[in-house]
Short mmCIF file of C-alpha atoms in Angstrom, two decimals:
data_model
loop_
_atom_site.label_atom_id
_atom_site.label_comp_id
_atom_site.label_asym_id
_atom_site.label_seq_id
_atom_site.Cartn_x
_atom_site.Cartn_y
_atom_site.Cartn_z
CA MET A 175 -18.65 -5.45 -35.52
CA LYS A 176 -16.44 -2.66 -34.11
CA ILE A 177 -15.50 0.34 -36.29
CA ASP A 178 -11.74 -0.25 -36.04
CA THR A 179 -12.18 -3.87 -37.15
CA LEU A 180 -14.29 -2.74 -40.11
CA PHE A 181 -11.63 -0.18 -40.97
CA ARG A 182 -8.89 -2.83 -40.94
CA ILE A 183 -10.92 -5.09 -43.22
CA LEU A 184 -11.57 -2.17 -45.60
CA GLY A 185 -7.85 -1.26 -45.66
CA PHE A 186 -6.87 -4.85 -46.29
CA VAL A 187 -9.31 -5.05 -49.23
CA LEU A 188 -8.04 -1.79 -50.74
CA VAL A 189 -4.37 -2.82 -50.39
CA ALA A 190 -5.16 -6.20 -51.97
CA ALA A 191 -6.98 -4.45 -54.82
CA MET A 192 -4.04 -2.08 -55.41
CA ALA A 193 -1.65 -4.98 -55.38
CA ALA A 194 -3.74 -6.81 -57.98
CA ILE A 195 -3.90 -3.72 -60.18
CA ALA A 196 -0.14 -3.18 -59.83
CA PHE A 197 0.52 -6.79 -60.79
CA PHE A 198 -1.75 -6.48 -63.84
CA THR A 199 -0.05 -3.20 -64.83
CA PHE A 200 3.38 -4.74 -64.45
CA ARG A 201 2.38 -7.52 -66.85
CA THR A 202 1.18 -5.00 -69.45
CA GLU A 203 4.48 -3.02 -69.20
CA ASN A 204 2.67 0.33 -69.66
CA PHE A 205 4.69 3.10 -67.97
CA TYR A 206 1.92 5.68 -67.67
CA LEU A 207 -0.56 3.15 -66.40
CA SER A 208 1.96 1.96 -63.81
CA LEU A 209 2.62 5.53 -62.70
CA GLY A 210 -1.11 6.19 -62.37
CA VAL A 211 -1.63 3.03 -60.33
CA GLU A 212 1.20 3.96 -57.97
CA ALA A 213 -0.22 7.46 -57.52
CA LEU A 214 -3.67 6.01 -56.85
CA THR A 215 -2.18 3.61 -54.30
CA VAL A 216 -0.37 6.43 -52.46
CA PHE A 217 -3.53 8.55 -52.52
CA THR A 218 -5.61 5.66 -51.16
CA VAL A 219 -3.19 5.06 -48.30
CA ILE A 220 -3.15 8.77 -47.42
CA TYR A 221 -6.94 8.89 -47.57
CA LEU A 222 -7.23 5.84 -45.32
CA LEU A 223 -4.93 7.44 -42.75
CA PHE A 224 -6.90 10.68 -42.90
CA PHE A 225 -10.19 8.77 -42.66
CA HIS A 226 -8.93 6.85 -39.65
CA ARG A 227 -7.72 9.97 -37.86
CA ARG A 228 -10.78 12.12 -38.61
CA ILE A 229 -13.58 9.59 -38.39
CA ILE A 230 -12.61 6.20 -37.00
CA LYS A 231 -10.43 7.28 -34.05
CA PRO A 232 -12.95 9.82 -32.65
CA LEU A 233 -15.73 7.24 -32.94
CA GLN A 234 -13.51 4.70 -31.19
CA ILE A 235 -12.78 7.17 -28.36
CA ILE A 236 -16.50 7.94 -27.99
CA GLY A 237 -17.17 4.18 -27.90
CA ASP A 238 -14.62 3.82 -25.10
CA GLY A 239 -16.44 6.58 -23.22
CA MET A 240 -19.72 4.72 -23.58
CA ASP A 241 -18.03 1.62 -22.15
CA LEU A 242 -16.87 3.67 -19.15
CA LEU A 243 -20.42 4.92 -18.58
CA ASN A 244 -21.79 1.41 -18.90
CA GLU A 245 -19.32 0.18 -16.26
CA GLN A 246 -20.09 3.25 -14.10
CA ASP A 247 -16.40 4.13 -14.04
CA PHE A 248 -16.50 7.87 -13.40
CA SER A 249 -12.85 8.20 -12.38
CA SER A 250 -11.35 7.68 -15.89
CA ARG A 251 -11.09 10.47 -18.48
CA LEU A 252 -10.82 10.57 -22.30
CA ARG A 253 -7.75 12.16 -23.94
CA LEU A 254 -8.06 14.99 -26.45
CA VAL A 255 -7.32 14.02 -30.08
CA GLY A 256 -6.46 17.45 -31.46
CA GLN A 257 -9.67 17.87 -33.48
CA PRO A 258 -11.88 20.79 -32.40
CA GLU A 259 -15.21 19.03 -32.93
CA THR A 260 -14.10 15.78 -31.32
CA ASP A 261 -12.25 17.53 -28.51
CA ARG A 262 -15.40 19.51 -27.72
CA ILE A 263 -17.37 16.27 -27.33
CA ILE A 264 -14.57 14.77 -25.21
CA MET A 265 -14.46 17.84 -22.94
CA ILE A 266 -18.24 17.69 -22.44
CA PHE A 267 -17.96 13.96 -21.69
CA ASN A 268 -15.15 14.52 -19.14
CA LYS A 269 -17.14 17.33 -17.49
CA MET A 270 -20.20 15.07 -17.30
CA THR A 271 -18.19 12.26 -15.66
CA ASP A 272 -16.75 14.78 -13.18
CA CYS A 273 -20.30 15.81 -12.23
CA LEU A 274 -21.39 12.18 -11.92
CA LYS A 275 -18.37 11.36 -9.77
CA ASN A 276 -18.98 14.34 -7.48
CA GLU A 277 -22.68 13.51 -7.25
CA ARG A 278 -21.94 9.89 -6.37
CA LEU A 279 -19.42 11.01 -3.74
CA HIS A 280 -21.94 13.50 -2.34
CA VAL A 281 -24.64 10.83 -2.14
CA ARG A 282 -22.27 8.43 -0.39
CA GLU A 283 -21.30 11.11 2.11
CA GLN A 284 -24.96 11.93 2.75
CA ASN A 285 -25.84 8.25 3.18
CA HIS A 286 -22.92 7.77 5.55
CA PHE A 287 -23.93 10.82 7.58
CA LEU A 288 -27.55 9.63 7.62
CA ASP A 289 -26.47 6.18 8.84
CA LEU A 290 -24.40 7.76 11.62
CA LEU A 291 -27.30 10.04 12.56
CA ILE A 292 -29.81 7.17 12.67
CA ASN A 293 -27.52 4.97 14.77
CA ALA A 294 -26.72 7.82 17.16
CA SER A 295 -30.37 8.85 17.53
CA PRO A 296 -31.99 8.19 20.93
CA LEU A 297 -35.19 7.42 19.02
CA GLY A 298 -35.76 3.89 17.83
CA VAL A 299 -35.82 3.82 14.02
CA LEU A 300 -37.28 0.97 11.95
CA ILE A 301 -36.98 1.13 8.16
CA LEU A 302 -39.07 -1.18 5.99
CA ASP A 303 -38.36 -2.34 2.45
CA PHE A 304 -40.70 -2.14 -0.56
CA ASP A 305 -42.60 -5.26 0.68
CA ASP A 306 -43.16 -3.78 4.16
CA ARG A 307 -40.57 -6.07 5.74
CA ILE A 308 -38.05 -4.83 8.29
CA PHE A 309 -34.97 -3.67 6.38
CA SER A 310 -32.88 -2.09 9.13
CA VAL A 311 -33.03 -1.34 12.85
CA ASN A 312 -30.89 1.25 14.62
CA ARG A 313 -29.11 0.73 17.93
CA ALA A 314 -31.80 2.47 20.01
CA ALA A 315 -34.59 0.29 18.61
CA ALA A 316 -32.56 -2.85 19.27
CA THR A 317 -32.19 -1.95 22.95
CA LEU A 318 -35.58 -0.42 23.75
CA PRO A 319 -37.34 -2.18 26.66
CA GLY A 320 -40.16 -4.32 25.37
CA LEU A 321 -38.71 -4.30 21.86
CA GLY A 322 -35.23 -5.83 21.87
CA LEU A 323 -35.10 -6.55 18.15
CA SER A 324 -32.35 -8.93 17.04
CA ALA A 325 -30.88 -9.74 13.64
CA GLU A 326 -33.65 -12.33 13.21
CA ALA A 327 -36.17 -9.49 12.83
CA ILE A 328 -34.66 -8.39 9.52
CA GLY A 329 -36.81 -9.52 6.63
CA ARG A 330 -39.95 -10.10 8.71
CA LYS A 331 -43.22 -8.19 8.65
CA LEU A 332 -44.42 -6.33 11.74
CA THR A 333 -47.52 -8.51 12.04
CA GLU A 334 -45.42 -11.69 11.94
CA MET A 335 -43.60 -10.83 15.17
CA ASP A 336 -44.90 -11.82 18.60
CA ILE A 337 -44.02 -8.44 20.11
CA PRO A 338 -46.96 -6.28 21.30
CA LEU A 339 -45.32 -3.03 20.20
CA MET A 340 -44.77 -4.35 16.67
CA LYS A 341 -48.46 -5.14 16.32
CA GLU A 342 -49.35 -1.65 17.53
CA LEU A 343 -46.99 -0.12 14.94
CA GLY A 344 -48.81 -1.97 12.18
CA ASN A 345 -52.06 -0.20 13.15
CA ILE A 346 -50.67 3.36 12.82
CA GLU A 347 -51.70 5.17 9.64
CA PRO A 348 -49.01 6.87 7.51
CA TYR A 349 -47.93 10.35 8.60
CA ARG A 350 -49.61 9.90 11.99
CA SER A 351 -48.26 9.71 15.55
CA HIS A 352 -49.79 7.59 18.26
CA THR A 353 -49.07 7.10 21.97
CA VAL A 354 -48.97 3.40 22.84
CA ARG A 355 -49.36 1.98 26.35
CA LEU A 356 -48.42 -1.65 26.81
CA SER A 357 -49.27 -4.18 29.49
CA ASP A 358 -45.81 -3.73 31.04
CA ALA A 359 -46.70 -0.08 31.84
CA SER A 360 -44.33 1.17 29.13
CA VAL A 361 -45.42 4.23 27.15
CA TYR A 362 -44.16 4.92 23.64
CA LYS A 363 -44.72 7.68 21.14
CA CYS A 364 -44.71 6.05 17.69
CA THR A 365 -44.66 7.88 14.36
CA HIS A 366 -45.26 6.29 10.96
CA GLY A 367 -43.63 8.11 8.04
CA LYS A 368 -42.79 7.42 4.40
CA PHE A 369 -39.97 8.40 2.02
CA ILE A 370 -39.27 7.99 -1.69
CA ASP A 371 -36.62 5.48 -2.76
CA ARG A 372 -35.98 5.00 -6.49
CA GLY A 373 -39.43 6.31 -7.32
CA PHE A 374 -41.36 4.13 -4.83
CA GLN A 375 -42.58 4.75 -1.28
CA ARG A 376 -41.04 3.03 1.73
CA SER A 377 -42.17 3.20 5.37
CA PHE A 378 -40.21 4.01 8.49
CA TYR A 379 -41.18 4.22 12.15
CA LEU A 380 -39.84 6.46 14.92
CA ILE A 381 -40.22 5.07 18.44
CA GLU A 382 -39.68 7.25 21.51
CA LEU A 383 -39.81 5.83 25.04
CA LEU A 384 -41.89 8.19 27.20
CA THR A 385 -42.43 5.96 30.23
CA GLU A 386 -40.47 7.99 32.78
CA GLU A 387 -41.72 11.35 31.48
CA VAL A 388 -45.35 10.21 31.52
CA PHE A 389 -45.06 8.63 34.97
CA SER A 390 -43.41 11.76 36.34
CA ALA A 391 -46.16 13.97 34.94
CA GLU A 392 -48.84 11.59 36.27
CA ARG A 393 -47.28 11.52 39.75
CA LYS A 394 -47.15 15.29 39.83
CA ALA A 395 -50.74 15.64 38.60
CA TYR A 396 -52.46 13.07 40.79
CA GLY A 397 -50.24 13.92 43.77
CA GLN A 398 -51.37 17.54 43.64
CA VAL A 399 -55.03 16.55 43.22
CA ILE A 400 -54.89 14.02 46.06
CA ARG A 401 -53.21 16.44 48.45
CA MET A 402 -55.79 19.12 47.68
CA ILE A 403 -58.72 16.72 48.11
CA ALA A 404 -57.25 15.22 51.30
CA HIS A 405 -56.76 18.67 52.79
CA GLU A 406 -60.34 19.76 52.06
CA VAL A 407 -61.94 16.46 53.12
CA ASN A 408 -59.95 16.20 56.34
CA ASN A 409 -60.76 19.77 57.35
CA THR A 410 -64.43 19.26 56.54
CA THR A 411 -64.82 15.88 58.24
CA ALA A 412 -62.92 17.07 61.31
CA GLY A 413 -65.45 19.82 61.84
CA ILE A 414 -68.38 17.51 61.11
CA THR A 415 -67.21 14.73 63.48
CA SER A 416 -66.56 17.26 66.22
CA THR A 417 -70.04 18.68 65.89
CA LEU A 418 -71.67 15.26 65.66
CA GLY A 419 -69.75 14.08 68.72
CA ALA A 420 -70.98 17.02 70.73
CA LEU A 421 -74.56 16.38 69.59
CA GLU A 422 -74.24 12.70 70.52
CA GLN A 423 -73.30 13.62 74.08
CA MET A 424 -76.14 16.11 74.33
CA THR A 425 -78.97 13.85 73.09
CA VAL A 426 -80.61 11.13 75.15
CA GLU A 427 -82.66 9.45 72.44
CA ASN A 428 -81.20 6.11 71.34
CA ASP A 429 -82.32 6.42 67.72
CA VAL A 430 -80.67 9.81 67.38
CA GLN A 431 -77.48 8.56 69.02
CA GLU A 432 -77.32 5.63 66.59
CA ALA A 433 -77.80 7.94 63.61
CA LEU A 434 -75.04 10.21 64.91
CA LYS A 435 -72.68 7.25 65.43
CA VAL A 436 -73.31 6.07 61.86
CA SER A 437 -72.58 9.56 60.54
CA ILE A 438 -69.36 9.81 62.58
CA GLU A 439 -68.21 6.38 61.38
CA ARG A 440 -68.99 7.41 57.83
CA CYS A 441 -66.73 10.45 58.24
CA TYR A 442 -63.93 8.23 59.53
CA ARG A 443 -64.35 5.91 56.56
CA MET A 444 -64.15 8.89 54.27
CA ASN A 445 -60.86 9.87 55.91
CA ARG A 446 -59.49 6.34 55.45
CA PHE A 447 -60.66 6.35 51.83
CA ILE A 448 -58.74 9.54 51.11
CA ALA A 449 -55.75 8.26 53.08
CA ASN A 450 -55.50 5.33 50.66
CA TYR A 451 -54.97 7.76 47.82
CA ALA A 452 -52.46 9.77 49.82
CA ASP A 453 -50.46 6.63 50.60
CA VAL A 454 -49.79 6.14 46.89
CA VAL A 455 -48.11 9.55 46.77
CA ARG A 456 -46.08 8.86 49.91
CA ILE A 457 -44.53 5.49 49.01
CA PRO A 458 -41.19 5.41 50.90
CA GLU A 459 -37.87 4.65 49.25
CA PRO A 460 -37.05 0.92 49.45
CA GLN A 461 -34.78 -0.23 52.28
CA THR A 462 -33.33 -3.14 50.36
CA ARG A 463 -31.47 -6.20 51.58
CA ARG A 464 -30.54 -9.53 50.05
CA MET A 465 -33.26 -12.12 50.45
CA SER A 466 -34.29 -15.52 49.19
CA LEU A 467 -37.10 -15.05 46.69
CA ASN A 468 -38.50 -18.52 47.38
CA GLY A 469 -38.67 -17.78 51.11
CA LEU A 470 -40.55 -14.52 50.55
CA VAL A 471 -43.00 -16.23 48.19
CA VAL A 472 -43.71 -19.06 50.65
CA SER A 473 -44.34 -16.56 53.44
CA CYS A 474 -46.77 -14.58 51.30
CA LYS A 475 -48.53 -17.79 50.19
CA ARG A 476 -49.22 -18.73 53.79
CA PHE A 477 -50.60 -15.26 54.50
CA MET A 478 -53.04 -15.42 51.55
CA GLU A 479 -54.05 -19.10 51.79
CA ASN A 480 -57.01 -18.56 54.09
CA ILE A 481 -58.51 -15.86 51.89
CA CYS A 482 -58.14 -18.06 48.81
CA ARG A 483 -59.41 -21.18 50.58
CA ASN A 484 -62.69 -19.44 51.37
CA ARG A 485 -63.12 -18.93 47.61
CA HIS A 486 -62.11 -22.52 46.80
CA ILE A 487 -58.96 -21.22 45.08
CA GLU A 488 -55.79 -23.30 45.31
CA ILE A 489 -52.37 -21.63 45.33
CA VAL A 490 -49.87 -23.87 43.51
CA MET A 491 -46.18 -23.27 44.22
CA GLU A 492 -43.60 -24.00 41.50
CA PRO A 493 -40.35 -22.62 42.95
CA ASP A 494 -36.96 -22.89 41.26
CA GLU A 495 -34.78 -25.65 42.71
CA VAL A 496 -32.09 -23.08 43.53
CA SER A 497 -33.76 -20.13 45.18
CA PRO A 498 -32.86 -16.82 43.47
CA VAL A 499 -31.37 -14.18 45.75
CA VAL A 500 -32.76 -10.68 45.18
CA GLU A 501 -32.09 -7.19 46.55
CA ILE A 502 -35.51 -5.97 47.74
CA ASP A 503 -37.41 -4.24 50.50
CA PRO A 504 -39.31 -7.20 52.06
CA VAL A 505 -42.13 -5.06 53.49
CA LEU A 506 -42.90 -3.21 50.25
CA PHE A 507 -42.43 -6.27 48.06
CA GLU A 508 -44.65 -8.42 50.25
CA GLN A 509 -47.38 -5.82 49.87
CA VAL A 510 -46.89 -5.99 46.09
CA MET A 511 -47.35 -9.77 46.12
CA VAL A 512 -50.43 -9.49 48.36
CA ASN A 513 -52.01 -7.04 45.90
CA ILE A 514 -51.21 -9.26 42.89
CA ILE A 515 -52.60 -12.42 44.53
CA LYS A 516 -55.66 -10.50 45.78
CA ASN A 517 -56.34 -9.22 42.24
CA ALA A 518 -55.90 -12.75 40.86
CA ALA A 519 -58.36 -14.15 43.40
CA GLU A 520 -60.92 -11.45 42.61
CA SER A 521 -60.52 -12.16 38.89
CA ILE A 522 -61.18 -15.88 39.47
CA GLY A 523 -64.13 -15.35 41.81
CA THR A 524 -64.50 -18.93 42.99
CA ASP A 525 -63.03 -22.31 42.05
CA GLY A 526 -59.71 -21.78 40.34
CA TYR A 527 -55.95 -21.89 40.61
CA ILE A 528 -53.16 -19.40 41.23
CA TYR A 529 -49.68 -20.51 40.12
CA ILE A 530 -46.60 -18.92 41.67
CA ARG A 531 -43.30 -19.65 39.91
CA THR A 532 -39.75 -18.43 40.50
CA ALA A 533 -36.79 -18.71 38.13
CA SER A 534 -33.09 -18.04 38.49
CA SER A 535 -32.19 -17.51 34.82
CA PRO A 536 -33.26 -14.80 34.42
CA VAL A 537 -34.20 -14.00 38.01
CA SER A 538 -37.95 -13.61 37.82
CA LEU A 539 -41.27 -14.16 39.54
CA GLU A 540 -44.51 -15.14 37.82
CA ILE A 541 -48.01 -15.19 39.32
CA ALA A 542 -50.60 -16.72 36.97
CA ASP A 543 -54.31 -17.25 37.51
CA THR A 544 -57.23 -18.96 35.79
CA GLY A 545 -59.46 -15.91 36.02
CA LYS A 546 -61.57 -14.28 33.33
CA GLY A 547 -58.56 -12.65 31.68
CA ILE A 548 -57.76 -9.19 30.36
CA SER A 549 -58.82 -7.87 26.96
CA ARG A 550 -56.37 -6.26 24.56
CA GLU A 551 -58.17 -2.92 24.96
CA THR A 552 -57.81 -3.06 28.75
CA GLU A 553 -54.13 -4.08 28.81
CA GLY A 554 -52.87 -0.63 27.82
CA LYS A 555 -54.89 1.08 30.58
CA LEU A 556 -54.01 -1.19 33.49
CA PHE A 557 -51.29 0.94 35.05
CA SER A 558 -52.98 4.29 34.43
CA PRO A 559 -53.94 6.35 37.49
CA PHE A 560 -57.40 5.63 38.92
CA PHE A 561 -58.25 3.05 36.23
CA SER A 562 -59.97 -0.09 37.52
CA THR A 563 -61.96 -2.91 36.00
CA LYS A 564 -63.76 -3.48 39.32
CA PRO A 565 -67.16 -1.82 39.84
CA ASN A 566 -66.06 -0.24 43.14
CA GLY A 567 -62.33 -0.14 42.47
CA GLN A 568 -60.25 2.94 43.24
CA GLY A 569 -57.55 2.24 40.64
CA LEU A 570 -54.78 2.34 43.27
CA GLY A 571 -53.58 -1.26 43.51
CA LEU A 572 -51.73 -1.44 40.20
CA ILE A 573 -50.40 2.10 40.62
CA PHE A 574 -48.90 1.06 43.98
CA ILE A 575 -47.44 -2.08 42.40
CA ARG A 576 -46.03 -0.06 39.50
CA GLU A 577 -44.36 2.51 41.74
CA VAL A 578 -42.81 -0.06 44.08
CA LEU A 579 -41.47 -2.21 41.23
CA LEU A 580 -40.02 0.82 39.46
CA LYS A 581 -38.31 1.89 42.68
CA HIS A 582 -36.74 -1.59 42.80
CA GLY A 583 -35.57 -1.29 39.17
CA CYS A 584 -37.75 -4.22 38.07
CA THR A 585 -39.39 -4.70 34.71
CA PHE A 586 -42.83 -6.29 34.60
CA SER A 587 -45.80 -7.18 32.43
CA LEU A 588 -49.41 -8.20 32.90
CA HIS A 589 -51.43 -9.84 30.13
CA THR A 590 -53.55 -12.85 29.30
CA SER A 591 -51.75 -15.52 27.26
CA VAL A 592 -53.19 -17.69 24.53
CA ASP A 593 -53.47 -20.60 27.00
CA GLY A 594 -56.04 -18.58 29.01
CA LEU A 595 -53.80 -17.83 31.98
CA THR A 596 -53.34 -14.24 33.09
CA ARG A 597 -49.68 -13.78 33.99
CA PHE A 598 -48.00 -11.09 36.06
CA ARG A 599 -44.28 -11.38 35.38
CA ILE A 600 -41.59 -9.53 37.35
CA PHE A 601 -37.94 -9.49 36.22
CA PHE A 602 -35.26 -8.42 38.68
CA GLN A 603 -32.02 -6.65 37.87
#
């Protein structure tokens, strides 16, 4: 029961009691008793008014203040009542609500600034909730190649999403950074951090795309190494072949001449071996023109059929009914397809299938094979310089493919699917 209600009930009881006493006094016709009752009644009324002003009203005002706090209404203020003690409490209350209002406004401004900063950041930012589900995604994360998170990602766990980068994020320990290479040759720097929200820890991830920076550094590094090696090898083999040629002309013994010829041919092979590395550095800029993708694929299929037939490998064409038209350099792109089909055939060994598919929406090319597949550990290393899964591989084929496709503005991926097929997908602009 509220204090003002209790006060009204008490006043009503006192007035009723005074009225009863006055009625009884009036019946007794005693003048002094009547005068005393009237004085007591006036005193009671004055006391009730004083009690209400000094006790009940301040308590009622304080109760109103508690209601404002309960409703989190920090914009309203309590009025002074003219009593020093009560006014002091009211002034402290009003000062407290001013502080709470300013603090709330400051927090809102900080949150708004933080939201603007996160959305404007070139880094992809993923924020998880208390159950490690995706709570929010900034604009950069939603548009990162290989990520492309949509509104459907909100509320899902990282491990529930069929996106390679999401699975890699789940493996990063808190407060650690990790460089992630994916099967599409993309390189990301991912950082796992935590922050405190309402007394509990929440996770967030920072994702930075480093593909172009890493590729540029790799080109500069292996280009310098290759040029230095090529210079030294060519100078050395030139002197050796010249000397061996002179000795071959001077000797008359057949066995010696044969040995010298083998050595000279070995020097030439060494030159060609180094030239293969140098060619990767000297890939020309594409001379593009509009072409039918189906026509280019059919031409390349015919070129590779004999090699595959010797291995009992069948090339199966699945072209789109309406041939996509692409802007490419036919010479460079044909060499890319030859390398991909050659790798697929070597992965199969003998007795298998290579499927070549084209699509117009989106414009894409897929080359799939029934080979032995690629492990998850190997996928991230495929497009690294000089990396090869072949015993005698130079690690140049995929680097050449990567550089040509990047020069054409294509996106691509290479991985083994759950159905056992290894797919090389190329998406055109």
